[in-house]
CSV table of C-alpha atoms in Angstrom, one decimal:
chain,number,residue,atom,x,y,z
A,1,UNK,CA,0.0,0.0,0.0
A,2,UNK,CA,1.5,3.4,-1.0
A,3,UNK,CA,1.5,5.9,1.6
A,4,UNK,CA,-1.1,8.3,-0.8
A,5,UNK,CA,-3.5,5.5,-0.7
A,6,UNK,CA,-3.1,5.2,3.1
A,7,UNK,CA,-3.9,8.5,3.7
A,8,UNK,CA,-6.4,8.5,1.1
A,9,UNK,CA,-8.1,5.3,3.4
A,10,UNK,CA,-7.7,7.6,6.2
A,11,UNK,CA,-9.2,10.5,4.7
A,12,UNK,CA,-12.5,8.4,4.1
A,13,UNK,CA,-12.3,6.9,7.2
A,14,UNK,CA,-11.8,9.9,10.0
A,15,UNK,CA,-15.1,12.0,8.8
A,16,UNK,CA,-16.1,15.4,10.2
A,17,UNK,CA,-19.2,13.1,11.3
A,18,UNK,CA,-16.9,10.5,12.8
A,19,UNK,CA,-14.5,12.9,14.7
A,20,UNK,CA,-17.0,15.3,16.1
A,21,UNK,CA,-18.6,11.9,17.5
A,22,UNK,CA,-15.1,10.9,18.7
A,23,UNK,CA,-15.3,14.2,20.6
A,24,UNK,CA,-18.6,13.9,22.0
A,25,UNK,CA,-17.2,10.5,23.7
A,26,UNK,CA,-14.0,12.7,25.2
A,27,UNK,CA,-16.2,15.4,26.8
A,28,UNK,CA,-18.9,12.6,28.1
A,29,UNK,CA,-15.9,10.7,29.3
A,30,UNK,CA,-14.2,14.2,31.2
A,31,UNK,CA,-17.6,14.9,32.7
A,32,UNK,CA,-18.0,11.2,33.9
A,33,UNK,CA,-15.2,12.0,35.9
A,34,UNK,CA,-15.8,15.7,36.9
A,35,UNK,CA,-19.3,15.0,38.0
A,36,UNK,CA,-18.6,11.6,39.9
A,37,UNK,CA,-15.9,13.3,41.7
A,38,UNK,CA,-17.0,16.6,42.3
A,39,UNK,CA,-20.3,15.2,43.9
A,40,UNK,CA,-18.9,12.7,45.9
A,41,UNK,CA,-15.3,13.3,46.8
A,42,UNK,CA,-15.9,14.9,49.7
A,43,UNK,CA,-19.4,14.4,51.4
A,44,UNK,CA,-20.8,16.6,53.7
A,45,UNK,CA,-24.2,16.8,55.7
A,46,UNK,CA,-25.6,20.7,55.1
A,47,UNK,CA,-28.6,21.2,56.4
A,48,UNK,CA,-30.2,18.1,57.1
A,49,UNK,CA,-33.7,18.7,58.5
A,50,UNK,CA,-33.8,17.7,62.2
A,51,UNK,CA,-36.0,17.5,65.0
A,52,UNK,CA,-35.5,18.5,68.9
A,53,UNK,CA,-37.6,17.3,71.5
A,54,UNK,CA,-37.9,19.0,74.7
A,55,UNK,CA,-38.9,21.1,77.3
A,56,UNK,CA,-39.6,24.9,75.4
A,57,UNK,CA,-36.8,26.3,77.2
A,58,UNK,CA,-34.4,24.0,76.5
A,59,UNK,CA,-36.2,22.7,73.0
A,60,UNK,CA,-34.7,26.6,71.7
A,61,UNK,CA,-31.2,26.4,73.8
A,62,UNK,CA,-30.6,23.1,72.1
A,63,UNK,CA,-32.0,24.4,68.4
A,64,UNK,CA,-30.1,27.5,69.0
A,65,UNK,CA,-27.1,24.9,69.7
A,66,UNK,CA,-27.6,23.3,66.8
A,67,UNK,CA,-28.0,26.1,64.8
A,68,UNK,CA,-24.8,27.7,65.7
A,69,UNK,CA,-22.5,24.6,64.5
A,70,UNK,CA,-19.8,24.8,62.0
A,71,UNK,CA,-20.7,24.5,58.4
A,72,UNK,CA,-24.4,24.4,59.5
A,73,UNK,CA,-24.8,20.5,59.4
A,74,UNK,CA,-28.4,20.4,60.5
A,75,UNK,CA,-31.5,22.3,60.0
A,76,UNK,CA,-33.1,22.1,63.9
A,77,UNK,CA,-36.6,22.9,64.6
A,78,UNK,CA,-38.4,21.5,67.7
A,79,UNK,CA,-40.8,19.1,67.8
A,80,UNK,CA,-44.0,18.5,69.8
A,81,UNK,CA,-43.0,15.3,71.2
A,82,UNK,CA,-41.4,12.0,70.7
A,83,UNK,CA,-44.2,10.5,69.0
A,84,UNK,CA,-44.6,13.1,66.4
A,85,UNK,CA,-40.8,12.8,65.9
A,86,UNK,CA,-41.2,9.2,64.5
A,87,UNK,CA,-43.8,10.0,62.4
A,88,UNK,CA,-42.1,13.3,61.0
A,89,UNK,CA,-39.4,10.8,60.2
A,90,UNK,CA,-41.3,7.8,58.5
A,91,UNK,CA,-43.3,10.7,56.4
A,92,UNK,CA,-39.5,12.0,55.5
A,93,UNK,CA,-39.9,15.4,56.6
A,94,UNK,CA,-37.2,15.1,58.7
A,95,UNK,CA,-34.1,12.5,58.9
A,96,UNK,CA,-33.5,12.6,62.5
A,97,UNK,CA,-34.3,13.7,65.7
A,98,UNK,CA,-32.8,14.1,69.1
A,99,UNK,CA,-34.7,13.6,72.6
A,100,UNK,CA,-33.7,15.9,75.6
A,101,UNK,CA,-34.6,13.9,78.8
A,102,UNK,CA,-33.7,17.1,81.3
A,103,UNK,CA,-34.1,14.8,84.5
A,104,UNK,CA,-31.6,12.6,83.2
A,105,UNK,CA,-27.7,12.4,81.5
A,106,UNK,CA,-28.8,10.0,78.6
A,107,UNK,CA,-30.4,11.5,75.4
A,108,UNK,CA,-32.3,9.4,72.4
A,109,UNK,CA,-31.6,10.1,69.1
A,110,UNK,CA,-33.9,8.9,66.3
A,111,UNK,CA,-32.6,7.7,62.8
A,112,UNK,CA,-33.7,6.1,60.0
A,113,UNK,CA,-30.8,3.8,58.3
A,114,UNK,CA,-32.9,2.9,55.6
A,115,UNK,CA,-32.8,6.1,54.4
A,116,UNK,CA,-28.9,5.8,54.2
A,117,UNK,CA,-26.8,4.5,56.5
A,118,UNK,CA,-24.0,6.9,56.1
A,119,UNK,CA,-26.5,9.8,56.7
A,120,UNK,CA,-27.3,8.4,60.1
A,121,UNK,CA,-23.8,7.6,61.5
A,122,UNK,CA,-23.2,11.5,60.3
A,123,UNK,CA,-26.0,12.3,62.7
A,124,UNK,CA,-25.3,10.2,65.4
A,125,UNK,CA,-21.6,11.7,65.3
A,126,UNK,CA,-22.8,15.2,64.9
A,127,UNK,CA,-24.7,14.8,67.9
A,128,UNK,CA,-22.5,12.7,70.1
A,129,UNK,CA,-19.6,15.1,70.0
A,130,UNK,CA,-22.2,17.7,71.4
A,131,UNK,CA,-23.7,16.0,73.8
A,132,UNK,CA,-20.2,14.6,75.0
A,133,UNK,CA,-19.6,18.5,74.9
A,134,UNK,CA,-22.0,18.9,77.9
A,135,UNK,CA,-21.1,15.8,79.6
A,136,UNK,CA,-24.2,14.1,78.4
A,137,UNK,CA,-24.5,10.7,76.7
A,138,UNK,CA,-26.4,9.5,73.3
A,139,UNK,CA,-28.7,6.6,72.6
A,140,UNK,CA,-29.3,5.6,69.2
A,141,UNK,CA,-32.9,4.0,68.1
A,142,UNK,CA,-33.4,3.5,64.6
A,143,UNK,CA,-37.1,4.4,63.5
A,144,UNK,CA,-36.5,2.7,60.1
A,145,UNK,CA,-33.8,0.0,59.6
A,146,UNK,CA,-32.5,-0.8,56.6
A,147,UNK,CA,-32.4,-4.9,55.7
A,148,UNK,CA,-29.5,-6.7,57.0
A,149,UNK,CA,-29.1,-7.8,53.4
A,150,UNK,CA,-28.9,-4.0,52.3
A,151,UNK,CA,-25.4,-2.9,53.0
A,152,UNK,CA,-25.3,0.9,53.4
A,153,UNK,CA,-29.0,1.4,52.0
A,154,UNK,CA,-27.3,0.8,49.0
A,155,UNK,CA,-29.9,-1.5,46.7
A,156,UNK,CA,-32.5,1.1,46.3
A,157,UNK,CA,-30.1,3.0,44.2
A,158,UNK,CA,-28.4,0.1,42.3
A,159,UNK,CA,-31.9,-1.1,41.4
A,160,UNK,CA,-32.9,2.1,40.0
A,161,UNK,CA,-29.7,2.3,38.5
A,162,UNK,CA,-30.7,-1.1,36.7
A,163,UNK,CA,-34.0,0.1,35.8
A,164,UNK,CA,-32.3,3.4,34.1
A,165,UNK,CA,-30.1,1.3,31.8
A,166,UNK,CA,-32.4,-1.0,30.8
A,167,UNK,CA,-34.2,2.4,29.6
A,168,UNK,CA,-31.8,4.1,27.4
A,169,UNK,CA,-30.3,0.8,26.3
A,170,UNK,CA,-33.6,-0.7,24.8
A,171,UNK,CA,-34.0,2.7,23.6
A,172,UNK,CA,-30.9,2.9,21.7
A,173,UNK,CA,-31.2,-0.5,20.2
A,174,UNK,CA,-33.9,0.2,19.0
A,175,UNK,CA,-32.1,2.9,17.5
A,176,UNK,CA,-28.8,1.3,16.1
A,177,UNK,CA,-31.2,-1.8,14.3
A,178,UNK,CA,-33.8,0.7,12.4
A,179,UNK,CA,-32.4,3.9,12.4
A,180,UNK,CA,-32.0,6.4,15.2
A,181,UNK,CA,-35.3,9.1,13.9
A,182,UNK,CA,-38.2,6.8,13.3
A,183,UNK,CA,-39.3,8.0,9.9
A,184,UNK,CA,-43.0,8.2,10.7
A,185,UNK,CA,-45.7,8.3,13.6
A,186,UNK,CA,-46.5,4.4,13.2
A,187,UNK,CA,-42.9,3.9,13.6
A,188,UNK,CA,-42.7,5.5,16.2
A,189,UNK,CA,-45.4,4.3,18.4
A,190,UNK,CA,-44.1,0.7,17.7
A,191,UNK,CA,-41.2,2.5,19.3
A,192,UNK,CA,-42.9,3.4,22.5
A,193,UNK,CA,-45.2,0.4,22.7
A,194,UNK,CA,-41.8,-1.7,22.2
A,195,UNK,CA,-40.6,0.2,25.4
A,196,UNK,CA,-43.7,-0.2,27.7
A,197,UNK,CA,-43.4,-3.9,27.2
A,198,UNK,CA,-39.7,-3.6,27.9
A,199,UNK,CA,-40.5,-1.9,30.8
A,200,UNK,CA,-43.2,-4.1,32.7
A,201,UNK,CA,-40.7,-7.1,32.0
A,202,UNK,CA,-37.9,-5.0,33.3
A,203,UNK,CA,-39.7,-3.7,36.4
A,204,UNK,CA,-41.3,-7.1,37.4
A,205,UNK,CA,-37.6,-8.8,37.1
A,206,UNK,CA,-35.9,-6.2,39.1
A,207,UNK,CA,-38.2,-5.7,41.5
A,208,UNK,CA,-38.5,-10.0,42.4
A,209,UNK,CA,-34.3,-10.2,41.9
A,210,UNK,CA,-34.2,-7.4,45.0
A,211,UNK,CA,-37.3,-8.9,47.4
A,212,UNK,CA,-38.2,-12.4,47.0
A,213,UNK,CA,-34.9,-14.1,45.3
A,214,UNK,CA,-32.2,-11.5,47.3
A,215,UNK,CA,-34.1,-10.8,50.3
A,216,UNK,CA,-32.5,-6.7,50.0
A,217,UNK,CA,-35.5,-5.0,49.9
A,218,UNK,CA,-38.6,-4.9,52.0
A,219,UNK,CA,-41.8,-3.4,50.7
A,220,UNK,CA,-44.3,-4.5,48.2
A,221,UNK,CA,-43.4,-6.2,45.6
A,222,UNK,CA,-46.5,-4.9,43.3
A,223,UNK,CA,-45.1,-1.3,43.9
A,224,UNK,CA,-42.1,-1.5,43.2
A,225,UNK,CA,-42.5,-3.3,40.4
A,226,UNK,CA,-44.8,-0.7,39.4
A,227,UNK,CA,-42.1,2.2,39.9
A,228,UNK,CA,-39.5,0.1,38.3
A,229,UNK,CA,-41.4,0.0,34.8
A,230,UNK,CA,-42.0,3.8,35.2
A,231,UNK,CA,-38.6,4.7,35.6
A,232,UNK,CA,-37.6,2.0,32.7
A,233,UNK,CA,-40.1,4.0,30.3
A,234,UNK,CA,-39.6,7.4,31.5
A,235,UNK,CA,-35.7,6.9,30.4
A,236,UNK,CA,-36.6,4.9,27.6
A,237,UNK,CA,-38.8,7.5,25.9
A,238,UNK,CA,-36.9,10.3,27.0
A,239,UNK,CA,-34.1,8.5,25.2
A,240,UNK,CA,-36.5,7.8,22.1
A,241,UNK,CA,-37.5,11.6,22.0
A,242,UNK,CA,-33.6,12.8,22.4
A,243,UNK,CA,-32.9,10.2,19.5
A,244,UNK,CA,-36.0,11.6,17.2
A,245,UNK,CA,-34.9,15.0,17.8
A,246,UNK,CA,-30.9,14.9,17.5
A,247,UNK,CA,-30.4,11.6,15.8
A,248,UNK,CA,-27.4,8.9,17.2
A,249,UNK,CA,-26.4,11.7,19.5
A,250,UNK,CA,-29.9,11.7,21.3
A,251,UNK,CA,-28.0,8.6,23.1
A,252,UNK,CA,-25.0,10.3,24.4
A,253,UNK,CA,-27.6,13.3,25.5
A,254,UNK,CA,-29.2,10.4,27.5
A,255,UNK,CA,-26.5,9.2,29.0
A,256,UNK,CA,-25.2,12.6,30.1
A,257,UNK,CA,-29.1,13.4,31.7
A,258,UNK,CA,-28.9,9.9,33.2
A,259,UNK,CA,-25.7,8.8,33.9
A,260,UNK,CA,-23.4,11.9,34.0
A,261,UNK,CA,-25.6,14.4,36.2
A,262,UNK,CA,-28.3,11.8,37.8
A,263,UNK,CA,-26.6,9.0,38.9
A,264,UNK,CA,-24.1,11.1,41.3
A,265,UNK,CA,-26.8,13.5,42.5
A,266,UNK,CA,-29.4,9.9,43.2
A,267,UNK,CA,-28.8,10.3,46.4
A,268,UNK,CA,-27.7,6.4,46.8
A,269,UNK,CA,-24.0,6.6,47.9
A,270,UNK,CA,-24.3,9.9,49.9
A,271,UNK,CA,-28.1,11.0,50.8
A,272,UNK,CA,-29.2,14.4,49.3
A,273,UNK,CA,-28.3,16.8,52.7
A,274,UNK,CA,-24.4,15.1,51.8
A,275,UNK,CA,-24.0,16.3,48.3
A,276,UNK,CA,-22.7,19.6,47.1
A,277,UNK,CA,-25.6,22.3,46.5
A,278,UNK,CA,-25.5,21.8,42.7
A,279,UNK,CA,-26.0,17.9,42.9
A,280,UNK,CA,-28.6,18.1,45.8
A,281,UNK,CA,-30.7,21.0,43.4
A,282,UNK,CA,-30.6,18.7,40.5
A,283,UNK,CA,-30.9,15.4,42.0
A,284,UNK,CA,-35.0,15.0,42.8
A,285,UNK,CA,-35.6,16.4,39.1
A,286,UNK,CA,-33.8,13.6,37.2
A,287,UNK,CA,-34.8,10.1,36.6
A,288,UNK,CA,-32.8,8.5,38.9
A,289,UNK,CA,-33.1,11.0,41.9
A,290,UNK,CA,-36.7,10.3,41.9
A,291,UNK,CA,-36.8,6.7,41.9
A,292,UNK,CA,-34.2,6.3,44.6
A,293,UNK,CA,-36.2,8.6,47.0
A,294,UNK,CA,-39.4,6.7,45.7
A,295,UNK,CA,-37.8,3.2,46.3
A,296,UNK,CA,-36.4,3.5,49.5
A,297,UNK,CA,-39.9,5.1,50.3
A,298,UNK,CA,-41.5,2.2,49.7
A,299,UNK,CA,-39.1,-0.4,50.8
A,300,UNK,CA,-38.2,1.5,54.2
A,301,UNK,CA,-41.1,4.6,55.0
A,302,UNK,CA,-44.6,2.6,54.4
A,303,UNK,CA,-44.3,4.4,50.6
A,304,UNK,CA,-44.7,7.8,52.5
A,305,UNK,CA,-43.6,10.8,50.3
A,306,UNK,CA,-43.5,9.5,47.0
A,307,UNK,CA,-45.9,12.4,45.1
A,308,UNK,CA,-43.4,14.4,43.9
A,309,UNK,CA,-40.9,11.7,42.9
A,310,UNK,CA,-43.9,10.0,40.6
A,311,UNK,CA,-44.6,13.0,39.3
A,312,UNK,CA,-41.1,13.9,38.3
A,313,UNK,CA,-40.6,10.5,36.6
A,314,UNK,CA,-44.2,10.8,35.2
A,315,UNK,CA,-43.5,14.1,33.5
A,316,UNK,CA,-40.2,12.7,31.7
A,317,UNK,CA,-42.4,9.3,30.5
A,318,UNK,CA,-45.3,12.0,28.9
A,319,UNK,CA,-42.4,14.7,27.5
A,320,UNK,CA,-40.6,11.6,26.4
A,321,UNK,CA,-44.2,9.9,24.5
A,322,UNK,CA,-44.7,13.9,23.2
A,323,UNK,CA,-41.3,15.0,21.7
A,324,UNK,CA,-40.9,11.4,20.2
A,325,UNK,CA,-44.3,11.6,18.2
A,326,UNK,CA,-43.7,14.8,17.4
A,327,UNK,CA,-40.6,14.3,15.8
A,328,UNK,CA,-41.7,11.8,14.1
A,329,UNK,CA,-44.7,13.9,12.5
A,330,UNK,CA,-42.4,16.8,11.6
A,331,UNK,CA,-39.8,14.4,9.9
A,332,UNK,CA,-42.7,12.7,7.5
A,333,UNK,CA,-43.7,15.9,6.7
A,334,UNK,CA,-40.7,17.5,5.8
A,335,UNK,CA,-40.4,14.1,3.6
A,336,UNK,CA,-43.7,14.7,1.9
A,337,UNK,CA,-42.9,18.3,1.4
């Protein structure tokens, strides 16, 4: 081969097409690392809503206490009483609580591991250095465990994690074997019914893998089952729509929404109150935000609090089902015309 041809085979081969794609995979690769890394590298609770329950004089000494710490770890407000404590805490308003017994030397501190276990051993550090502060002691109860079988709260987020690939993958199968804009409306429907099925098989596996077969999860299986093949079609079609409106690169679009900015700001390593203000903003508004909060909802908190997170995911499955239609109506009129 003469060294004209070779550069001639070289010529064809590296396209504008082919290297702008080549540097879309650089930049998703260099965010990959620059999200993962700048949400998690160094985790710290800010502002975690907390409870104090005690006597009104020394209910607003301790919140005023609390208030005043370094870095302003916790969000106090007082509570009525013990009681309401533990239900503020299974409806998720609040992720923790402390109980002041002034006749005694022994506090109670309420957490919920299932909400993440590294978010309550921040808490029950927070507070023990405090309380050892004023010669006082801590004991820990936890409101809502998280399964033996659950290390670190851990398998909500890995399942929703599972859930989210099986989304954009099927999606960008789809994609590679007919073409990443489907060239019509009925082509697109086939699309989306293609990913609803997807997504009921998806949701039922993952959702008997992590209960029945694992034993990780708690909670219903039914619901979870039902959350798991809405979050499977919200990414799917949201992937579908990204494809239909920017072609091949709809895919690395998803997998910058899904994987780039909402995997690290899920909230499944570190809990929301640990991430950096950016990641906790974003977090609840992306796919897998919302189905982390909603899983460990249902698996830990008697599926308190799971509105907004249903609606999130909804609205991404309907803007998903919209923008992929009507894509695929402008494309078979611009055809026509």
């Amino acid at each position: 081969m003469t060294q004209n041809s070779f550069l001639s085979e070289v010529k064809d081969a590296v396209t504008p097409r082919a290297t702008l794609l080549v540097i879309g995979v650089i930049a998703l690769q260099l965010l990959f690392i620059a999200s993962y890394v700048g949400a998690l590298h160094d985790p710290k609770p800010k502002d975690v809503p907390f409870g104090v329950v005690a006597p009104q004089v020394a209910a607003e000494q301790a919140v005023t206490r609390l208030e005043r710490l370094p870095g302003s770890p916790l969000d106090p407000r007082a509570v009525a009483d013990a009681a309401t404590a533990r239900e503020q805490i299974l409806n998720r308003d609040i992720d923790g609580a402390l109980i002041i017994d002034p006749a005694g030397t022994t506090d109670t501190l309420l957490v919920a591991t299932g909400g993440g276990t590294v978010l309550a051993t921040a808490l029950e550090t927070i507070t023990t250095t405090l309380e050892k502060a004023e010669q006082r002691t801590v004991r820990v109860v936890d409101v809502a465990p998280a399964s033996p079988q659950d290390f670190d709260g851990l398998s909500s987020f890995y399942l929703v994690v599972g859930w989210c690939v099986g989304g954009y993958l099927c999606a960008s199968i789809l994609a590679i074997s007919s073409g990443a804009r489907p060239a019509n409306p009925r082509r697109a429907t086939i699309r989306l019914v293609a990913m609803a099925l997807v997504s009921i098989v998806g949701g039922l596996g993952g959702a008997v893998i992590v209960g029945p077969i694992l034993g990780a999860l708690p909670g219903s299986v039914a619901a979870l089952w039902g959350l798991g093949a809405l979050i499977t079609f919200a990414v799917g079609a949201a992937t579908l729509a990204l494809q239909g409106v920017f072609g091949i690169v709809g895919v690395g679009l998803a997998i910058l929404i899904v994987v780039i900015a909402g995997n690290p700001s899920a909230g499944g390593a570190f809990p929301l109150p640990m991430l950096p203000p950016f990641w906790n903003a974003i977090g609840p508004a992306l796919p897998p935000g919302a189905g982390t909060w909603a899983a460990r909802s249902i698996a830990y908190f008697k599926g308190n609090d799971t509105t907004a997170s249903l609606l999130v995911l909804s609205a991404w499955a309907a803007a998903g089902i919209v923008i992929t239609m009507a894509a695929a109506t402008f494309r078979r009129r611009r055809a026509a015309g």
